[in-house]
PDB file of C-alpha atoms in Angstrom:
ATOM      1  CA  MET A  81      98.610 -51.937 -15.628  1.00 89.00           C
ATOM      2  CA  GLU A  82      98.811 -50.077 -18.738  1.00 91.00           C
ATOM      3  CA  PRO A  83     101.852 -50.051 -21.815  1.00 94.00           C
ATOM      4  CA  GLY A  84     103.454 -47.035 -20.840  1.00 93.00           C
ATOM      5  CA  ASP A  85     103.253 -46.902 -17.315  1.00 94.00           C
ATOM      6  CA  TRP A  86     106.287 -46.231 -15.237  1.00 92.00           C
ATOM      7  CA  LEU A  87     106.896 -49.068 -12.544  1.00 95.00           C
ATOM      8  CA  ALA A  88     108.750 -49.508  -9.543  1.00 94.00           C
ATOM      9  CA  VAL A  89     109.467 -52.373  -7.236  1.00 95.00           C
ATOM     10  CA  ALA A  90     110.961 -52.163  -3.531  1.00 91.00           C
ATOM     11  CA  ARG A  91     114.526 -53.542  -3.276  1.00 86.00           C
ATOM     12  CA  MET A  92     116.655 -54.590  -0.352  1.00 80.00           C
ATOM     13  CA  GLY A  93     113.696 -54.293   2.011  1.00 80.00           C
ATOM     14  CA  GLY A  94     112.763 -50.762   0.702  1.00 77.00           C
ATOM     15  CA  LEU A  95     116.209 -49.562   0.700  1.00 79.00           C
ATOM     16  CA  TYR A  96     115.838 -48.389  -2.909  1.00 83.00           C
ATOM     17  CA  ASP A  97     113.318 -48.874  -5.791  1.00 89.00           C
ATOM     18  CA  HIS A  98     113.821 -50.326  -8.913  1.00 92.00           C
ATOM     19  CA  HIS A  99     112.346 -48.581 -11.907  1.00 93.00           C
ATOM     20  CA  GLY A 100     111.233 -49.531 -15.351  1.00 95.00           C
ATOM     21  CA  VAL A 101     108.386 -48.663 -18.172  1.00 96.00           C
ATOM     22  CA  TYR A 102     105.590 -51.368 -18.690  1.00 96.00           C
ATOM     23  CA  VAL A 103     105.603 -52.380 -22.466  1.00 96.00           C
ATOM     24  CA  GLY A 104     102.546 -54.210 -22.366  1.00 95.00           C
ATOM     25  CA  HIS A 105     102.025 -58.449 -22.538  1.00 97.00           C
ATOM     26  CA  GLY A 106     103.686 -58.850 -19.117  1.00 97.00           C
ATOM     27  CA  ARG A 107     106.783 -57.223 -20.171  1.00 97.00           C
ATOM     28  CA  VAL A 108     109.118 -54.265 -18.759  1.00 97.00           C
ATOM     29  CA  VAL A 109     112.220 -52.340 -20.397  1.00 97.00           C
ATOM     30  CA  HIS A 110     114.474 -51.580 -17.790  1.00 93.00           C
ATOM     31  CA  PHE A 111     117.980 -50.804 -16.813  1.00 89.00           C
ATOM     32  CA  THR A 112     119.495 -54.086 -15.694  1.00 84.00           C
ATOM     33  CA  GLY A 113     122.707 -56.075 -14.929  1.00 74.00           C
ATOM     34  CA  GLU A 114     123.333 -59.808 -15.239  1.00 64.00           C
ATOM     35  CA  PRO A 115     121.041 -61.886 -12.949  1.00 53.00           C
ATOM     36  CA  GLY A 116     122.694 -62.431  -9.481  1.00 54.00           C
ATOM     37  CA  ARG A 117     125.335 -59.749 -10.068  1.00 53.00           C
ATOM     38  CA  THR A 118     125.338 -57.158  -7.812  1.00 56.00           C
ATOM     39  CA  GLU A 119     128.033 -54.732  -9.690  1.00 58.00           C
ATOM     40  CA  LYS A 120     126.026 -52.681 -12.666  1.00 67.00           C
ATOM     41  CA  HIS A 121     128.998 -51.500 -14.975  1.00 68.00           C
ATOM     42  CA  SER A 122     127.529 -53.975 -17.401  1.00 74.00           C
ATOM     43  CA  ALA A 123     124.024 -53.039 -17.429  1.00 85.00           C
ATOM     44  CA  ARG A 124     122.041 -52.403 -20.047  1.00 89.00           C
ATOM     45  CA  ILE A 125     118.616 -51.112 -21.255  1.00 92.00           C
ATOM     46  CA  ALA A 126     116.717 -54.815 -21.435  1.00 92.00           C
ATOM     47  CA  GLU A 127     113.174 -56.040 -21.725  1.00 96.00           C
ATOM     48  CA  SER A 128     112.037 -58.570 -19.358  1.00 95.00           C
ATOM     49  CA  PRO A 129     108.986 -60.576 -18.244  1.00 96.00           C
ATOM     50  CA  LEU A 130     107.028 -58.633 -15.237  1.00 95.00           C
ATOM     51  CA  GLU A 131     108.245 -61.511 -13.024  1.00 95.00           C
ATOM     52  CA  ASP A 132     111.816 -61.071 -13.511  1.00 93.00           C
ATOM     53  CA  PHE A 133     111.422 -57.230 -12.883  1.00 93.00           C
ATOM     54  CA  ALA A 134     109.511 -57.997  -9.659  1.00 93.00           C
ATOM     55  CA  CYS A 135     111.884 -60.319  -8.320  1.00 90.00           C
ATOM     56  CA  GLY A 136     109.247 -61.192  -5.532  1.00 91.00           C
ATOM     57  CA  GLY A 137     108.315 -58.118  -4.495  1.00 92.00           C
ATOM     58  CA  THR A 138     104.911 -55.974  -5.407  1.00 93.00           C
ATOM     59  CA  VAL A 139     105.460 -53.981  -8.560  1.00 95.00           C
ATOM     60  CA  ARG A 140     103.170 -50.551  -8.166  1.00 94.00           C
ATOM     61  CA  VAL A 141     102.790 -47.770 -10.685  1.00 93.00           C
ATOM     62  CA  VAL A 142     104.500 -44.580 -10.273  1.00 88.00           C
ATOM     63  CA  ARG A 143     103.382 -42.630 -13.035  1.00 80.00           C
ATOM     64  CA  ARG A 144     100.646 -42.692 -15.860  1.00 74.00           C
ATOM     65  CA  ARG A 145     100.770 -40.272 -18.265  1.00 68.00           C
ATOM     66  CA  GLY A 146      97.532 -40.106 -19.831  1.00 69.00           C
ATOM     67  CA  ARG A 147      96.936 -41.300 -23.374  1.00 74.00           C
ATOM     68  CA  ASP A 148     100.398 -41.462 -24.444  1.00 85.00           C
ATOM     69  CA  GLY A 149     101.358 -44.955 -23.400  1.00 88.00           C
ATOM     70  CA  ALA A 150     102.127 -46.143 -27.043  1.00 90.00           C
ATOM     71  CA  ARG A 151     104.999 -43.337 -27.381  1.00 92.00           C
ATOM     72  CA  TRP A 152     106.216 -43.648 -24.017  1.00 93.00           C
ATOM     73  CA  VAL A 153     106.255 -47.605 -24.962  1.00 94.00           C
ATOM     74  CA  ALA A 154     108.344 -46.664 -28.333  1.00 95.00           C
ATOM     75  CA  ARG A 155     110.594 -44.566 -26.503  1.00 94.00           C
ATOM     76  CA  ALA A 156     111.831 -47.067 -24.158  1.00 93.00           C
ATOM     77  CA  ARG A 157     112.015 -49.801 -26.729  1.00 96.00           C
ATOM     78  CA  ALA A 158     114.287 -47.359 -28.894  1.00 95.00           C
ATOM     79  CA  ALA A 159     116.969 -47.540 -25.876  1.00 92.00           C
ATOM     80  CA  LEU A 160     117.264 -51.249 -25.923  1.00 94.00           C
ATOM     81  CA  GLY A 161     120.495 -52.177 -25.550  1.00 92.00           C
ATOM     82  CA  ALA A 162     121.834 -49.018 -24.231  1.00 88.00           C
ATOM     83  CA  SER A 163     124.294 -48.897 -21.624  1.00 87.00           C
ATOM     84  CA  GLY A 164     126.501 -46.458 -19.423  1.00 83.00           C
ATOM     85  CA  TYR A 165     124.819 -47.212 -15.997  1.00 81.00           C
ATOM     86  CA  HIS A 166     125.994 -44.575 -13.496  1.00 76.00           C
ATOM     87  CA  LEU A 167     124.249 -44.691  -9.916  1.00 72.00           C
ATOM     88  CA  LEU A 168     124.399 -41.055  -9.648  1.00 72.00           C
ATOM     89  CA  PHE A 169     123.596 -39.811 -13.218  1.00 74.00           C
ATOM     90  CA  ARG A 170     121.921 -42.441 -15.315  1.00 77.00           C
ATOM     91  CA  ASN A 171     119.981 -45.243 -13.468  1.00 86.00           C
ATOM     92  CA  CYS A 172     116.945 -47.259 -13.761  1.00 87.00           C
ATOM     93  CA  GLU A 173     114.906 -44.290 -12.424  1.00 90.00           C
ATOM     94  CA  ASN A 174     116.558 -41.794 -14.650  1.00 90.00           C
ATOM     95  CA  PHE A 175     115.516 -44.204 -17.540  1.00 90.00           C
ATOM     96  CA  ALA A 176     112.228 -44.574 -16.246  1.00 93.00           C
ATOM     97  CA  ASP A 177     111.346 -41.024 -15.673  1.00 92.00           C
ATOM     98  CA  TRP A 178     112.807 -39.981 -19.450  1.00 91.00           C
ATOM     99  CA  ALA A 179     111.159 -42.884 -21.102  1.00 92.00           C
ATOM    100  CA  THR A 180     107.594 -41.546 -19.971  1.00 91.00           C
ATOM    101  CA  GLY A 181     108.010 -38.159 -20.882  1.00 87.00           C
ATOM    102  CA  GLY A 182     109.875 -36.584 -18.024  1.00 83.00           C
ATOM    103  CA  ASP A 183     113.480 -34.993 -17.784  1.00 78.00           C
ATOM    104  CA  GLY A 184     115.522 -38.099 -16.281  1.00 73.00           C
ATOM    105  CA  GLU A 185     115.345 -37.235 -12.815  1.00 76.00           C
ATOM    106  CA  SER A 186     115.931 -39.956  -9.802  1.00 73.00           C
ATOM    107  CA  VAL A 187     114.583 -38.565  -6.955  1.00 72.00           C
ATOM    108  CA  GLN A 188     115.982 -41.509  -4.583  1.00 72.00           C
ATOM    109  CA  VAL A 189     119.062 -40.214  -5.551  1.00 70.00           C
ATOM    110  CA  GLU A 190     118.869 -36.259  -5.871  1.00 71.00           C
ATOM    111  CA  ALA A 191     116.748 -35.840  -2.473  1.00 70.00           C
ATOM    112  CA  PRO A 192     119.458 -37.054  -0.380  1.00 68.00           C
ATOM    113  CA  LEU A 193     121.901 -34.845  -1.804  1.00 71.00           C
ATOM    114  CA  ARG A 194     119.778 -32.172  -1.824  1.00 72.00           C
ATOM    115  CA  ARG A 195     119.042 -32.640   1.807  1.00 72.00           C
ATOM    116  CA  ALA A 196     122.891 -32.797   2.545  1.00 72.00           C
ATOM    117  CA  LEU A 197     123.460 -29.615   0.635  1.00 73.00           C
ATOM    118  CA  THR A 198     121.015 -27.682   2.444  1.00 74.00           C
ATOM    119  CA  ARG A 199     122.418 -29.298   5.564  1.00 71.00           C
ATOM    120  CA  ALA A 200     126.058 -27.884   4.416  1.00 71.00           C
ATOM    121  CA  LEU A 201     124.615 -24.272   3.607  1.00 69.00           C
ATOM    122  CA  ARG A 202     122.819 -23.987   7.094  1.00 70.00           C
ATOM    123  CA  ALA A 203     126.182 -25.142   8.810  1.00 68.00           C
ATOM    124  CA  ALA A 204     128.036 -22.755   6.913  1.00 67.00           C
ATOM    125  CA  ARG A 205     125.634 -19.960   8.281  1.00 65.00           C
ATOM    126  CA  ARG A 206     126.441 -20.619  11.815  1.00 66.00           C
ATOM    127  CA  SER A 207     130.396 -21.345  10.900  1.00 64.00           C
ATOM    128  CA  SER A 208     133.071 -19.016  12.031  1.00 61.00           C
ATOM    129  CA  GLN A 209     134.263 -19.284   8.336  1.00 59.00           C
ATOM    130  CA  PRO A 210     133.244 -16.629   6.097  1.00 53.00           C
ATOM    131  CA  TYR A 211     130.306 -17.452   4.635  1.00 58.00           C
ATOM    132  CA  GLY A 212     130.482 -16.431   1.102  1.00 61.00           C
ATOM    133  CA  LEU A 213     133.262 -18.833   0.611  1.00 59.00           C
ATOM    134  CA  VAL A 214     131.863 -21.712   1.851  1.00 62.00           C
ATOM    135  CA  ARG A 215     128.566 -20.616   0.046  1.00 64.00           C
ATOM    136  CA  GLU A 216     130.635 -20.657  -3.013  1.00 63.00           C
ATOM    137  CA  VAL A 217     132.414 -23.980  -2.917  1.00 65.00           C
ATOM    138  CA  LEU A 218     128.800 -25.497  -1.805  1.00 67.00           C
ATOM    139  CA  LEU A 219     127.209 -23.851  -5.168  1.00 69.00           C
ATOM    140  CA  GLY A 220     129.935 -24.811  -7.320  1.00 64.00           C
ATOM    141  CA  LEU A 221     129.390 -28.459  -6.004  1.00 66.00           C
ATOM    142  CA  ALA A 222     125.730 -28.182  -6.712  1.00 66.00           C
ATOM    143  CA  GLU A 223     126.239 -26.901 -10.047  1.00 64.00           C
ATOM    144  CA  GLY A 224     128.697 -29.511 -10.682  1.00 59.00           C
ATOM    145  CA  PHE A 225     126.367 -32.215 -10.045  1.00 57.00           C
ATOM    146  CA  VAL A 226     123.595 -30.736 -12.002  1.00 56.00           C
ATOM    147  CA  THR A 227     125.735 -30.136 -15.162  1.00 55.00           C
ATOM    148  CA  SER A 228     127.194 -33.653 -14.889  1.00 51.00           C
ATOM    149  CA  ARG A 229     123.921 -35.383 -14.597  1.00 50.00           C
ATOM    150  CA  GLN A 230     122.876 -33.475 -17.701  1.00 51.00           C
ATOM    151  CA  GLU A 231     125.751 -34.573 -19.565  1.00 50.00           C
ATOM    152  CA  ALA A 232     125.296 -38.202 -18.701  1.00 47.00           C
ATOM    153  CA  MET A 233     121.814 -38.399 -19.768  1.00 49.00           C
ATOM    154  CA  ARG A 234     122.596 -37.232 -23.194  1.00 49.00           C
TER     155      ARG A 234
END
């Protein structure tokens, strides 16, 4: 593990992954709530020992972005104390991707939504309803999702 690495650890038996940025000396910066609490309204970006981040799971490196480790560490630490957690638009994966030079995506949230929209569009094609109207509604939902995610990441 190197400073600036994007880390992940499976939680709840692999139901989802928790993400963070390794900052060196056995420390990780990540979106986290109060220990033992499941609600996330109080979640903040914090620096924790790697053992606390792992929470008994196996930590893996998701992405190593070349020689910019110090830059990603600085970016992650600059966000310490930030709040505003949102499951869909501002979660631990959004943070880790952004802090390591990405655009703040959350694949584990966006992929199922993309699949659902794809299924809905396929169903609309087979439907007796006017395809154009259904298509416009679905595209509006997709556009709203993207816009909301962009606004939440500001």
